[in-house]
mmCIF file of C-alpha atoms and ligand atoms in Angstrom:
data_model
loop_
_atom_site.group_PDB
_atom_site.id
_atom_site.type_symbol
_atom_site.label_atom_id
_atom_site.label_comp_id
_atom_site.label_asym_id
_atom_site.label_seq_id
_atom_site.Cartn_x
_atom_site.Cartn_y
_atom_site.Cartn_z
ATOM 1 C CA MET S 1 -13.869 -36.100 -2.511
ATOM 2 C CA ALA S 2 -12.455 -34.398 0.669
ATOM 3 C CA ASP S 3 -13.952 -31.128 1.895
ATOM 4 C CA ARG S 4 -12.672 -27.999 0.688
ATOM 5 C CA ILE S 5 -10.151 -26.124 3.137
ATOM 6 C CA ARG S 6 -11.059 -22.815 3.349
ATOM 7 C CA LEU S 7 -8.549 -19.886 3.606
ATOM 8 C CA ASN S 8 -10.411 -19.115 6.887
ATOM 9 C CA ASP S 9 -13.084 -20.964 8.276
ATOM 10 C CA LEU S 10 -14.802 -18.770 11.196
ATOM 11 C CA ARG S 11 -17.772 -21.297 11.461
ATOM 12 C CA ARG S 12 -15.382 -23.837 13.143
ATOM 13 C CA GLN S 13 -14.298 -20.947 15.589
ATOM 14 C CA TYR S 14 -17.935 -20.032 16.432
ATOM 15 C CA ILE S 15 -18.964 -23.739 17.129
ATOM 16 C CA PRO S 16 -17.295 -24.092 20.468
ATOM 17 C CA LEU S 17 -18.182 -20.690 21.661
ATOM 18 C CA ARG S 18 -21.629 -20.561 20.614
ATOM 19 C CA GLU S 19 -23.447 -21.110 23.762
ATOM 20 C CA GLU S 20 -21.533 -18.567 25.530
ATOM 21 C CA ILE S 21 -21.666 -15.879 22.837
ATOM 22 C CA LEU S 22 -25.492 -16.617 22.606
ATOM 23 C CA ALA S 23 -25.732 -16.153 26.567
ATOM 24 C CA THR S 24 -23.912 -13.030 26.636
ATOM 25 C CA LEU S 25 -25.855 -11.435 23.860
ATOM 26 C CA ASP S 26 -28.976 -12.215 25.729
ATOM 27 C CA THR S 27 -27.592 -10.399 28.623
ATOM 28 C CA VAL S 28 -26.533 -7.332 26.423
ATOM 29 C CA PHE S 29 -29.790 -7.156 24.994
ATOM 30 C CA GLN S 30 -31.762 -7.594 28.343
ATOM 31 C CA GLU S 31 -29.665 -4.723 29.487
ATOM 32 C CA MET S 32 -29.910 -2.601 26.440
ATOM 33 C CA GLN S 33 -26.866 -0.438 27.039
ATOM 34 C CA LEU S 34 -25.755 -0.809 23.555
ATOM 35 C CA PHE S 35 -23.042 1.841 23.006
ATOM 36 C CA LEU S 36 -20.331 2.701 25.577
ATOM 37 C CA GLY S 37 -21.565 0.083 28.062
ATOM 38 C CA PRO S 38 -19.928 -2.350 30.367
ATOM 39 C CA ASN S 39 -18.463 -4.753 27.943
ATOM 40 C CA THR S 40 -17.023 -1.941 25.865
ATOM 41 C CA ARG S 41 -15.286 -0.507 28.799
ATOM 42 C CA ALA S 42 -14.075 -3.802 30.321
ATOM 43 C CA PHE S 43 -12.888 -4.693 26.553
ATOM 44 C CA GLU S 44 -11.066 -1.395 26.242
ATOM 45 C CA GLN S 45 -9.245 -2.125 29.754
ATOM 46 C CA GLU S 46 -8.412 -5.744 28.694
ATOM 47 C CA TRP S 47 -7.151 -4.421 25.180
ATOM 48 C CA ALA S 48 -4.870 -1.980 27.134
ATOM 49 C CA THR S 49 -3.362 -4.661 29.365
ATOM 50 C CA LEU S 50 -2.826 -6.872 26.308
ATOM 51 C CA SER S 51 -0.813 -4.090 24.391
ATOM 52 C CA ALA S 52 0.749 -2.741 27.854
ATOM 53 C CA THR S 53 -0.630 0.986 27.140
ATOM 54 C CA LYS S 54 -2.244 3.275 29.348
ATOM 55 C CA HIS S 55 -5.380 3.718 26.920
ATOM 56 C CA ALA S 56 -7.438 1.638 24.558
ATOM 57 C CA ILE S 57 -10.375 3.300 22.763
ATOM 58 C CA GLY S 58 -12.915 1.212 20.959
ATOM 59 C CA VAL S 59 -13.960 2.355 17.452
ATOM 60 C CA ASP S 60 -15.951 1.228 14.614
ATOM 61 C CA ASN S 61 -13.321 -0.249 12.405
ATOM 62 C CA GLY S 62 -9.517 -0.121 11.917
ATOM 63 C CA THR S 63 -9.635 2.524 9.234
ATOM 64 C CA ASP S 64 -11.524 4.857 11.544
ATOM 65 C CA ALA S 65 -8.577 4.171 14.095
ATOM 66 C CA LEU S 66 -6.053 5.287 11.838
ATOM 67 C CA LEU S 67 -8.285 8.164 10.551
ATOM 68 C CA LEU S 68 -8.924 9.548 14.238
ATOM 69 C CA ALA S 69 -5.417 9.018 14.930
ATOM 70 C CA MET S 70 -4.544 11.355 12.031
ATOM 71 C CA ARG S 71 -6.775 13.785 13.381
ATOM 72 C CA ALA S 72 -5.808 13.409 16.751
ATOM 73 C CA TYR S 73 -2.180 14.632 15.857
ATOM 74 C CA ASN S 74 -3.448 17.222 13.498
ATOM 75 C CA ILE S 75 -1.939 15.608 10.535
ATOM 76 C CA GLY S 76 -3.376 17.462 7.362
ATOM 77 C CA LYS S 77 -2.898 19.214 4.136
ATOM 78 C CA GLY S 78 1.086 20.087 3.579
ATOM 79 C CA ASP S 79 1.918 17.037 5.745
ATOM 80 C CA GLU S 80 3.677 13.958 4.744
ATOM 81 C CA VAL S 81 2.934 10.443 6.196
ATOM 82 C CA ILE S 82 5.321 7.442 5.133
ATOM 83 C CA THR S 83 3.813 4.036 4.727
ATOM 84 C CA PRO S 84 4.731 0.759 3.033
ATOM 85 C CA VAL S 85 3.535 0.376 -0.660
ATOM 86 C CA ASN S 86 2.252 -3.206 -0.166
ATOM 87 C CA THR S 87 -0.333 -3.214 2.532
ATOM 88 C CA PHE S 88 -4.073 -2.914 2.815
ATOM 89 C CA ALA S 89 -5.523 0.280 1.393
ATOM 90 C CA ALA S 90 -6.967 1.789 4.745
ATOM 91 C CA VAL S 91 -3.793 3.624 5.698
ATOM 92 C CA VAL S 92 -3.612 5.491 2.548
ATOM 93 C CA GLU S 93 -7.417 6.241 2.700
ATOM 94 C CA ALA S 94 -6.992 7.804 6.195
ATOM 95 C CA ILE S 95 -4.051 9.804 5.005
ATOM 96 C CA LEU S 96 -5.738 11.254 2.182
ATOM 97 C CA GLU S 97 -8.948 11.695 3.998
ATOM 98 C CA VAL S 98 -7.197 14.398 6.423
ATOM 99 C CA GLY S 99 -5.546 16.019 3.170
ATOM 100 C CA ALA S 100 -2.300 14.621 4.038
ATOM 101 C CA THR S 101 0.188 12.971 1.357
ATOM 102 C CA PRO S 102 1.286 9.285 1.442
ATOM 103 C CA VAL S 103 4.856 8.660 0.900
ATOM 104 C CA PHE S 104 5.563 5.160 -0.145
ATOM 105 C CA VAL S 105 8.324 3.121 0.628
ATOM 106 C CA ASP S 106 8.949 -0.353 -0.848
ATOM 107 C CA ASN S 107 8.613 -3.751 1.228
ATOM 108 C CA ASP S 108 11.874 -5.395 2.512
ATOM 109 C CA PRO S 109 12.359 -8.313 0.441
ATOM 110 C CA ALA S 110 13.088 -10.367 3.487
ATOM 111 C CA THR S 111 10.692 -9.401 6.166
ATOM 112 C CA TYR S 112 7.851 -7.890 3.688
ATOM 113 C CA ASN S 113 7.508 -5.098 6.316
ATOM 114 C CA LEU S 114 8.742 -1.383 5.440
ATOM 115 C CA ASP S 115 12.150 -1.044 4.118
ATOM 116 C CA LEU S 116 14.068 0.725 6.554
ATOM 117 C CA ALA S 117 16.587 2.456 4.474
ATOM 118 C CA GLN S 118 14.084 3.739 2.282
ATOM 119 C CA THR S 119 12.142 5.015 4.991
ATOM 120 C CA ALA S 120 15.112 6.900 6.541
ATOM 121 C CA ALA S 121 15.841 8.194 3.124
ATOM 122 C CA ALA S 122 12.033 9.556 2.552
ATOM 123 C CA VAL S 123 11.974 11.872 5.630
ATOM 124 C CA THR S 124 11.588 15.387 4.484
ATOM 125 C CA SER S 125 10.912 18.638 6.493
ATOM 126 C CA ARG S 126 7.271 18.030 5.683
ATOM 127 C CA THR S 127 7.212 14.389 7.196
ATOM 128 C CA ARG S 128 4.488 14.361 10.163
ATOM 129 C CA ALA S 129 4.197 10.690 10.545
ATOM 130 C CA ILE S 130 5.292 7.178 9.730
ATOM 131 C CA VAL S 131 2.843 4.258 9.685
ATOM 132 C CA PRO S 132 4.737 1.167 9.935
ATOM 133 C CA VAL S 133 2.354 -2.021 9.227
ATOM 134 C CA HIS S 134 2.888 -5.245 10.985
ATOM 135 C CA LEU S 135 2.142 -7.027 7.794
ATOM 136 C CA TYR S 136 0.900 -10.586 7.605
ATOM 137 C CA GLY S 137 1.232 -10.575 11.625
ATOM 138 C CA LEU S 138 5.103 -9.986 12.008
ATOM 139 C CA ALA S 139 6.074 -6.857 13.568
ATOM 140 C CA ALA S 140 8.038 -4.303 11.957
ATOM 141 C CA ASP S 141 11.546 -3.701 13.474
ATOM 142 C CA MET S 142 10.214 -0.778 15.725
ATOM 143 C CA ASP S 143 13.655 0.000 17.336
ATOM 144 C CA ALA S 144 14.660 1.042 13.598
ATOM 145 C CA VAL S 145 11.566 2.849 12.891
ATOM 146 C CA ASN S 146 11.535 4.858 16.170
ATOM 147 C CA ALA S 147 15.112 5.801 15.878
ATOM 148 C CA ILE S 148 14.337 7.107 12.237
ATOM 149 C CA ALA S 149 11.659 9.213 13.606
ATOM 150 C CA ARG S 150 12.561 10.346 16.999
ATOM 151 C CA PRO S 151 15.281 12.977 16.199
ATOM 152 C CA HIS S 152 12.873 14.571 13.684
ATOM 153 C CA GLY S 153 9.853 14.773 16.132
ATOM 154 C CA ILE S 154 8.111 12.490 13.577
ATOM 155 C CA VAL S 155 5.015 10.587 15.114
ATOM 156 C CA VAL S 156 4.974 6.801 14.715
ATOM 157 C CA ILE S 157 1.560 5.098 14.493
ATOM 158 C CA GLU S 158 1.653 1.008 14.291
ATOM 159 C CA ASP S 159 -0.685 -0.359 12.053
ATOM 160 C CA ALA S 160 -1.074 -3.614 14.089
ATOM 161 C CA SER S 161 -4.421 -4.661 12.300
ATOM 162 C CA GLN S 162 -3.006 -8.003 11.341
ATOM 163 C CA ALA S 163 -0.815 -8.482 14.214
ATOM 164 C CA GLN S 164 -2.999 -8.698 17.540
ATOM 165 C CA GLY S 165 -1.042 -10.413 20.214
ATOM 166 C CA ALA S 166 2.424 -10.210 18.347
ATOM 167 C CA ARG S 167 5.516 -9.244 20.073
ATOM 168 C CA TYR S 168 8.757 -7.533 19.431
ATOM 169 C CA LYS S 169 11.674 -8.159 21.567
ATOM 170 C CA GLY S 170 9.256 -9.539 24.313
ATOM 171 C CA LYS S 171 6.896 -6.489 24.133
ATOM 172 C CA PRO S 172 3.335 -6.515 22.728
ATOM 173 C CA VAL S 173 2.375 -4.682 19.557
ATOM 174 C CA GLY S 174 0.193 -1.531 20.070
ATOM 175 C CA GLY S 175 2.524 -0.018 22.803
ATOM 176 C CA LEU S 176 5.859 0.157 20.583
ATOM 177 C CA ALA S 177 5.403 3.881 19.241
ATOM 178 C CA ASP S 178 3.295 6.762 19.956
ATOM 179 C CA SER S 179 0.177 4.858 19.203
ATOM 180 C CA ALA S 180 -1.370 2.123 17.473
ATOM 181 C CA ALA S 181 -4.407 1.326 15.298
ATOM 182 C CA PHE S 182 -6.084 -2.296 15.291
ATOM 183 C CA SER S 183 -8.565 -3.497 12.959
ATOM 184 C CA LEU S 184 -11.067 -6.109 14.718
ATOM 185 C CA TYR S 185 -12.668 -6.921 11.287
ATOM 186 C CA TYR S 186 -14.250 -10.288 11.336
ATOM 187 C CA SER S 187 -11.323 -12.300 9.571
ATOM 188 C CA LYS S 188 -8.478 -11.154 11.866
ATOM 189 C CA ASN S 189 -6.900 -13.088 14.521
ATOM 190 C CA LEU S 190 -9.332 -11.545 16.868
ATOM 191 C CA GLY S 191 -12.499 -10.610 15.152
ATOM 192 C CA ALA S 192 -15.890 -8.988 15.851
ATOM 193 C CA PHE S 193 -19.078 -10.425 14.274
ATOM 194 C CA GLY S 194 -18.849 -7.582 11.758
ATOM 195 C CA GLU S 195 -16.833 -4.430 11.907
ATOM 196 C CA ALA S 196 -14.961 -3.100 14.869
ATOM 197 C CA GLY S 197 -11.369 -1.507 15.670
ATOM 198 C CA ILE S 198 -9.481 -0.101 18.784
ATOM 199 C CA PHE S 199 -6.800 2.452 19.026
ATOM 200 C CA THR S 200 -4.066 2.429 21.810
ATOM 201 C CA THR S 201 -1.685 5.156 22.994
ATOM 202 C CA ASN S 202 -0.030 6.072 26.223
ATOM 203 C CA ASP S 203 -0.479 9.950 25.641
ATOM 204 C CA ASP S 204 -3.341 10.979 27.729
ATOM 205 C CA ALA S 205 -4.153 14.123 25.416
ATOM 206 C CA ILE S 206 -4.182 12.026 22.369
ATOM 207 C CA ALA S 207 -6.360 9.428 23.973
ATOM 208 C CA ARG S 208 -8.809 12.073 25.108
ATOM 209 C CA ARG S 209 -9.080 13.630 21.657
ATOM 210 C CA VAL S 210 -9.585 10.175 19.826
ATOM 211 C CA GLY S 211 -12.436 9.542 22.787
ATOM 212 C CA MET S 212 -14.024 12.708 21.654
ATOM 213 C CA LEU S 213 -13.630 12.277 17.781
ATOM 214 C CA ARG S 214 -15.190 8.972 17.862
ATOM 215 C CA GLN S 215 -18.474 10.548 19.380
ATOM 216 C CA HIS S 216 -19.148 13.465 17.286
ATOM 217 C CA ALA S 217 -16.471 15.204 19.284
ATOM 218 C CA ALA S 218 -18.981 16.000 21.985
ATOM 219 C CA ASP S 219 -17.675 18.017 24.802
ATOM 220 C CA PRO S 220 -17.679 15.234 27.919
ATOM 221 C CA ALA S 221 -19.000 17.658 30.087
ATOM 222 C CA ASN S 222 -21.920 18.761 27.797
ATOM 223 C CA ARG S 223 -22.773 16.103 24.910
ATOM 224 C CA TYR S 224 -24.824 18.599 23.023
ATOM 225 C CA ILE S 225 -21.582 20.730 22.518
ATOM 226 C CA HIS S 226 -19.526 19.748 19.590
ATOM 227 C CA VAL S 227 -16.024 21.114 19.983
ATOM 228 C CA GLU S 228 -15.245 20.344 16.366
ATOM 229 C CA ALA S 229 -16.361 18.142 13.453
ATOM 230 C CA GLY S 230 -15.920 14.252 14.546
ATOM 231 C CA TYR S 231 -17.389 11.110 13.650
ATOM 232 C CA ASN S 232 -19.745 8.423 14.596
ATOM 233 C CA SER S 233 -17.455 5.646 15.046
ATOM 234 C CA ARG S 234 -17.973 4.055 18.445
ATOM 235 C CA LEU S 235 -17.321 0.235 18.993
ATOM 236 C CA ASP S 236 -20.690 -1.126 19.821
ATOM 237 C CA GLU S 237 -21.675 -3.053 22.920
ATOM 238 C CA VAL S 238 -22.670 -6.535 20.857
ATOM 239 C CA GLN S 239 -19.373 -6.480 19.227
ATOM 240 C CA ALA S 240 -17.567 -5.895 22.525
ATOM 241 C CA ALA S 241 -19.207 -8.502 24.237
ATOM 242 C CA ILE S 242 -18.245 -11.027 21.471
ATOM 243 C CA LEU S 243 -14.740 -9.837 21.455
ATOM 244 C CA ARG S 244 -14.270 -9.988 25.200
ATOM 245 C CA ILE S 245 -15.310 -13.848 25.126
ATOM 246 C CA LYS S 246 -12.869 -14.376 21.815
ATOM 247 C CA LEU S 247 -10.064 -12.601 23.548
ATOM 248 C CA ARG S 248 -9.763 -15.359 26.361
ATOM 249 C CA HIS S 249 -8.637 -17.574 23.407
ATOM 250 C CA LEU S 250 -6.477 -15.201 21.353
ATOM 251 C CA GLU S 251 -3.147 -16.325 22.904
ATOM 252 C CA ALA S 252 -4.050 -20.135 22.475
ATOM 253 C CA TRP S 253 -5.139 -19.322 18.928
ATOM 254 C CA ASN S 254 -1.997 -17.430 17.924
ATOM 255 C CA ALA S 255 0.187 -20.329 19.503
ATOM 256 C CA ARG S 256 -1.663 -22.838 17.222
ATOM 257 C CA ARG S 257 -0.937 -20.534 14.215
ATOM 258 C CA ARG S 258 2.595 -20.512 15.184
ATOM 259 C CA GLU S 259 2.495 -24.309 14.990
ATOM 260 C CA ILE S 260 0.780 -24.340 11.706
ATOM 261 C CA ALA S 261 3.295 -22.028 10.281
ATOM 262 C CA ALA S 262 6.128 -23.993 11.529
ATOM 263 C CA GLN S 263 4.730 -27.109 10.022
ATOM 264 C CA TYR S 264 3.993 -25.247 6.742
ATOM 265 C CA ASP S 265 7.635 -24.051 7.073
ATOM 266 C CA ALA S 266 8.965 -27.663 7.137
ATOM 267 C CA LEU S 267 6.568 -29.382 4.449
ATOM 268 C CA LEU S 268 7.393 -26.584 2.313
ATOM 269 C CA GLU S 269 11.152 -26.085 2.515
ATOM 270 C CA GLY S 270 12.702 -26.027 -0.834
ATOM 271 C CA VAL S 271 9.264 -26.247 -2.668
ATOM 272 C CA VAL S 272 8.448 -22.537 -2.505
ATOM 273 C CA ALA S 273 9.634 -19.417 -0.913
ATOM 274 C CA THR S 274 8.199 -19.409 2.733
ATOM 275 C CA PRO S 275 8.011 -16.455 5.225
ATOM 276 C CA PRO S 276 10.972 -15.215 7.082
ATOM 277 C CA ARG S 277 11.843 -16.756 10.494
ATOM 278 C CA PHE S 278 13.374 -15.103 13.238
ATOM 279 C CA SER S 279 14.316 -15.899 16.845
ATOM 280 C CA GLU S 280 11.561 -15.906 19.224
ATOM 281 C CA SER S 281 13.271 -13.626 21.543
ATOM 282 C CA ASP S 282 13.152 -10.904 18.771
ATOM 283 C CA TYR S 283 9.845 -11.558 17.175
ATOM 284 C CA THR S 284 6.880 -13.494 18.229
ATOM 285 C CA PRO S 285 4.478 -13.303 14.957
ATOM 286 C CA VAL S 286 0.792 -14.264 14.958
ATOM 287 C CA HIS S 287 0.709 -15.272 11.175
ATOM 288 C CA TYR S 288 -2.554 -13.462 10.341
ATOM 289 C CA VAL S 289 -1.703 -15.022 6.842
ATOM 290 C CA TYR S 290 0.689 -17.619 5.686
ATOM 291 C CA VAL S 291 2.398 -15.989 2.524
ATOM 292 C CA ILE S 292 4.605 -18.301 0.178
ATOM 293 C CA ARG S 293 6.146 -16.810 -3.022
ATOM 294 C CA THR S 294 5.863 -18.712 -6.356
ATOM 295 C CA PRO S 295 6.555 -17.187 -9.832
ATOM 296 C CA GLU S 296 3.590 -18.713 -11.539
ATOM 297 C CA ARG S 297 1.120 -17.777 -8.806
ATOM 298 C CA ASP S 298 -2.251 -17.879 -10.683
ATOM 299 C CA THR S 299 -1.326 -21.240 -12.173
ATOM 300 C CA VAL S 300 -0.684 -22.313 -8.523
ATOM 301 C CA LYS S 301 -3.875 -20.872 -7.012
ATOM 302 C CA ALA S 302 -6.054 -22.253 -9.798
ATOM 303 C CA ARG S 303 -4.534 -25.678 -9.270
ATOM 304 C CA LEU S 304 -4.987 -25.304 -5.529
ATOM 305 C CA LEU S 305 -8.526 -24.575 -5.928
ATOM 306 C CA ALA S 306 -8.844 -27.661 -8.298
ATOM 307 C CA ALA S 307 -7.663 -29.560 -5.296
ATOM 308 C CA ASP S 308 -10.291 -27.895 -3.067
ATOM 309 C CA VAL S 309 -7.771 -25.838 -1.207
ATOM 310 C CA GLU S 310 -8.616 -22.086 -1.260
ATOM 311 C CA SER S 311 -5.972 -19.406 -1.184
ATOM 312 C CA GLY S 312 -5.697 -15.611 -1.270
ATOM 313 C CA ILE S 313 -3.450 -12.751 -2.239
ATOM 314 C CA HIS S 314 -2.371 -9.925 0.252
ATOM 315 C CA TYR S 315 -2.393 -8.016 -1.977
ATOM 316 C CA PRO S 316 -2.240 -8.222 -5.724
ATOM 317 C CA VAL S 317 -2.025 -4.259 -6.784
ATOM 318 C CA PRO S 318 0.483 -2.165 -4.721
ATOM 319 C CA LEU S 319 -0.992 0.967 -3.524
ATOM 320 C CA HIS S 320 1.234 3.363 -5.633
ATOM 321 C CA VAL S 321 -0.654 2.022 -8.846
ATOM 322 C CA GLN S 322 -4.168 2.296 -7.064
ATOM 323 C CA PRO S 323 -6.287 4.694 -9.029
ATOM 324 C CA MET S 324 -6.897 6.621 -5.803
ATOM 325 C CA CYS S 325 -3.323 7.241 -5.850
ATOM 326 C CA ALA S 326 -3.057 8.540 -9.583
ATOM 327 C CA HIS S 327 -2.746 12.131 -8.582
ATOM 328 C CA LEU S 328 0.445 11.291 -6.706
ATOM 329 C CA GLY S 329 2.331 10.629 -9.894
ATOM 330 C CA TYR S 330 4.016 7.239 -8.923
ATOM 331 C CA LYS S 331 5.043 5.157 -11.846
ATOM 332 C CA VAL S 332 5.213 1.348 -12.303
ATOM 333 C CA GLY S 333 8.896 0.434 -11.847
ATOM 334 C CA GLN S 334 9.278 2.704 -8.719
ATOM 335 C CA PHE S 335 8.912 -0.173 -6.042
ATOM 336 C CA PRO S 336 10.436 -3.230 -7.621
ATOM 337 C CA VAL S 337 10.072 -5.642 -4.506
ATOM 338 C CA ALA S 338 6.456 -4.975 -4.038
ATOM 339 C CA GLU S 339 5.717 -4.926 -7.598
ATOM 340 C CA ALA S 340 7.595 -8.334 -8.227
ATOM 341 C CA TYR S 341 6.005 -9.847 -5.091
ATOM 342 C CA ALA S 342 2.390 -8.651 -5.939
ATOM 343 C CA ASP S 343 2.657 -11.276 -8.842
ATOM 344 C CA GLN S 344 4.062 -14.078 -6.858
ATOM 345 C CA ILE S 345 2.575 -14.094 -3.146
ATOM 346 C CA LEU S 346 -0.121 -16.443 -2.248
ATOM 347 C CA SER S 347 -1.556 -17.048 1.104
ATOM 348 C CA LEU S 348 -2.228 -20.441 2.289
ATOM 349 C CA PRO S 349 -5.058 -21.568 4.601
ATOM 350 C CA MET S 350 -4.161 -20.273 8.042
ATOM 351 C CA PHE S 351 -6.556 -20.489 11.237
ATOM 352 C CA ALA S 352 -6.287 -21.885 14.684
ATOM 353 C CA GLU S 353 -8.810 -24.894 14.037
ATOM 354 C CA LEU S 354 -6.780 -26.341 10.993
ATOM 355 C CA THR S 355 -5.937 -29.541 11.726
ATOM 356 C CA ASP S 356 -2.568 -31.398 11.281
ATOM 357 C CA ALA S 357 -3.958 -33.500 8.425
ATOM 358 C CA GLU S 358 -5.353 -30.511 6.825
ATOM 359 C CA VAL S 359 -2.085 -28.625 6.923
ATOM 360 C CA GLU S 360 -0.443 -31.586 5.284
ATOM 361 C CA ARG S 361 -3.010 -31.850 2.616
ATOM 362 C CA VAL S 362 -2.497 -28.105 1.676
ATOM 363 C CA ALA S 363 1.405 -28.546 1.714
ATOM 364 C CA LEU S 364 1.092 -31.766 -0.776
ATOM 365 C CA ALA S 365 -1.458 -29.675 -2.904
ATOM 366 C CA VAL S 366 1.152 -26.975 -3.086
ATOM 367 C CA LYS S 367 3.884 -29.497 -3.964
ATOM 368 C CA HIS S 368 1.675 -31.013 -6.789
ATOM 369 C CA ALA S 369 0.814 -27.704 -8.069
ATOM 370 C CA VAL S 370 4.421 -26.270 -8.553
ATOM 371 C CA HIS S 371 6.217 -29.618 -9.596
ATOM 372 C CA ASP S 372 6.457 -28.790 -13.203
ATOM 373 C CA LEU S 373 6.973 -25.023 -12.799
ATOM 374 C CA ALA S 374 10.082 -22.890 -12.576
ATOM 375 C CA PRO S 375 11.425 -22.621 -9.081
ATOM 376 C CA THR S 376 11.073 -19.369 -6.924
ATOM 377 C CA ARG S 377 14.188 -17.192 -7.178
HETATM 378 C C1 LIG J 1 -3.230 -3.612 7.486
HETATM 379 C C2 LIG J 1 -4.504 -3.202 7.702
HETATM 380 N N1 LIG J 1 -4.716 -1.867 8.218
HETATM 381 C C3 LIG J 1 -6.000 -1.361 8.368
HETATM 382 C C4 LIG J 1 -7.138 -2.264 8.066
HETATM 383 C C5 LIG J 1 -8.485 -1.820 8.009
HETATM 384 O O1 LIG J 1 -9.195 -2.003 9.040
HETATM 385 P P1 LIG J 1 -10.929 -2.351 8.876
HETATM 386 O O2 LIG J 1 -11.090 -3.123 7.854
HETATM 387 O O3 LIG J 1 -11.253 -2.826 10.288
HETATM 388 O O4 LIG J 1 -11.425 -0.919 8.595
HETATM 389 C C6 LIG J 1 -6.973 -3.678 7.677
HETATM 390 C C7 LIG J 1 -7.893 -4.705 7.504
HETATM 391 O O5 LIG J 1 -9.083 -4.660 7.254
HETATM 392 C C8 LIG J 1 -5.554 -4.157 7.614
HETATM 393 O O6 LIG J 1 -5.246 -5.377 7.328
#
């Protein structure tokens, strides 16, 4: 029996880096500057360079990066924030946490990113921000999002958690709008060994505010004076040291992910619905996950597992029908694309260390799994 192919096998990423990581950790532990130490500062600089932004501020996780962004822009009660309905729950948590109202838009059936016509139509006098999510590693159409927001003075905060290193019209995500939040959760294209996140912006005042909020809003001139209620949300030095080592490989890992995606595209053409493809000059995706669509998704998932191929679902329950959003009054049927796709989407194994033979094995397993099922419409 062949080995199980995991959705993401991080042990295979660790092995070639093991000695370097352990040596670096020893240095960190000998120096014992565990918060806001030299690795954190250096990583922030390196991340700002990657994102082509003036500032990058390391925080505890991606959810906090979104939350601190909401706070920094003084978004709160009475304000509306537009965001797509198929994404991870963190955006909504951040919006609700500051007392604002999430306003959902459907996902575009072709790109899976936020529907631009619905975004434009969702703008009201109370809209304070739009949070486009670069879902699955593909940038949202940021020129279009910015064009909707700018005339109304609406803030645009990219959720770039799934798109580290992705580009849009040649420019890196993270610097395509007013600011951006990145998760560096362990399973992301660039992941910590645990939790981490980072916030980017070109705005000095917003950067200063996020920098304070992550440290109990302590006054930089006197750390015992708390100028407002902040958070304990610093990126820690151990994670920063590991992230710096891994960052040197991100571009190569992302390039390999694109190769794998192209192999899947070719092998699965006409078998299942495959992800959207664009010219490289417009979009350079990083394939955080490779999502196919198939009408009998749960059967396919079970059959893949029986063939020792893991798969995932990003995400099975759209946000408007989540219990945490019940008070917002949305109904089933309001977001037909996201609702239909929630029952069809399936994420195939995707990580840089997958071999060509494994990609072929996955594709063959998908072909076998769907051979007697109805085709995707
Ligand atoms: C799109 C998106 N936004 C936000 C988050 C939240 O990040 P974290 O888990 O680091 O808090 C994640 C992932 O976890 C994500 O995929």
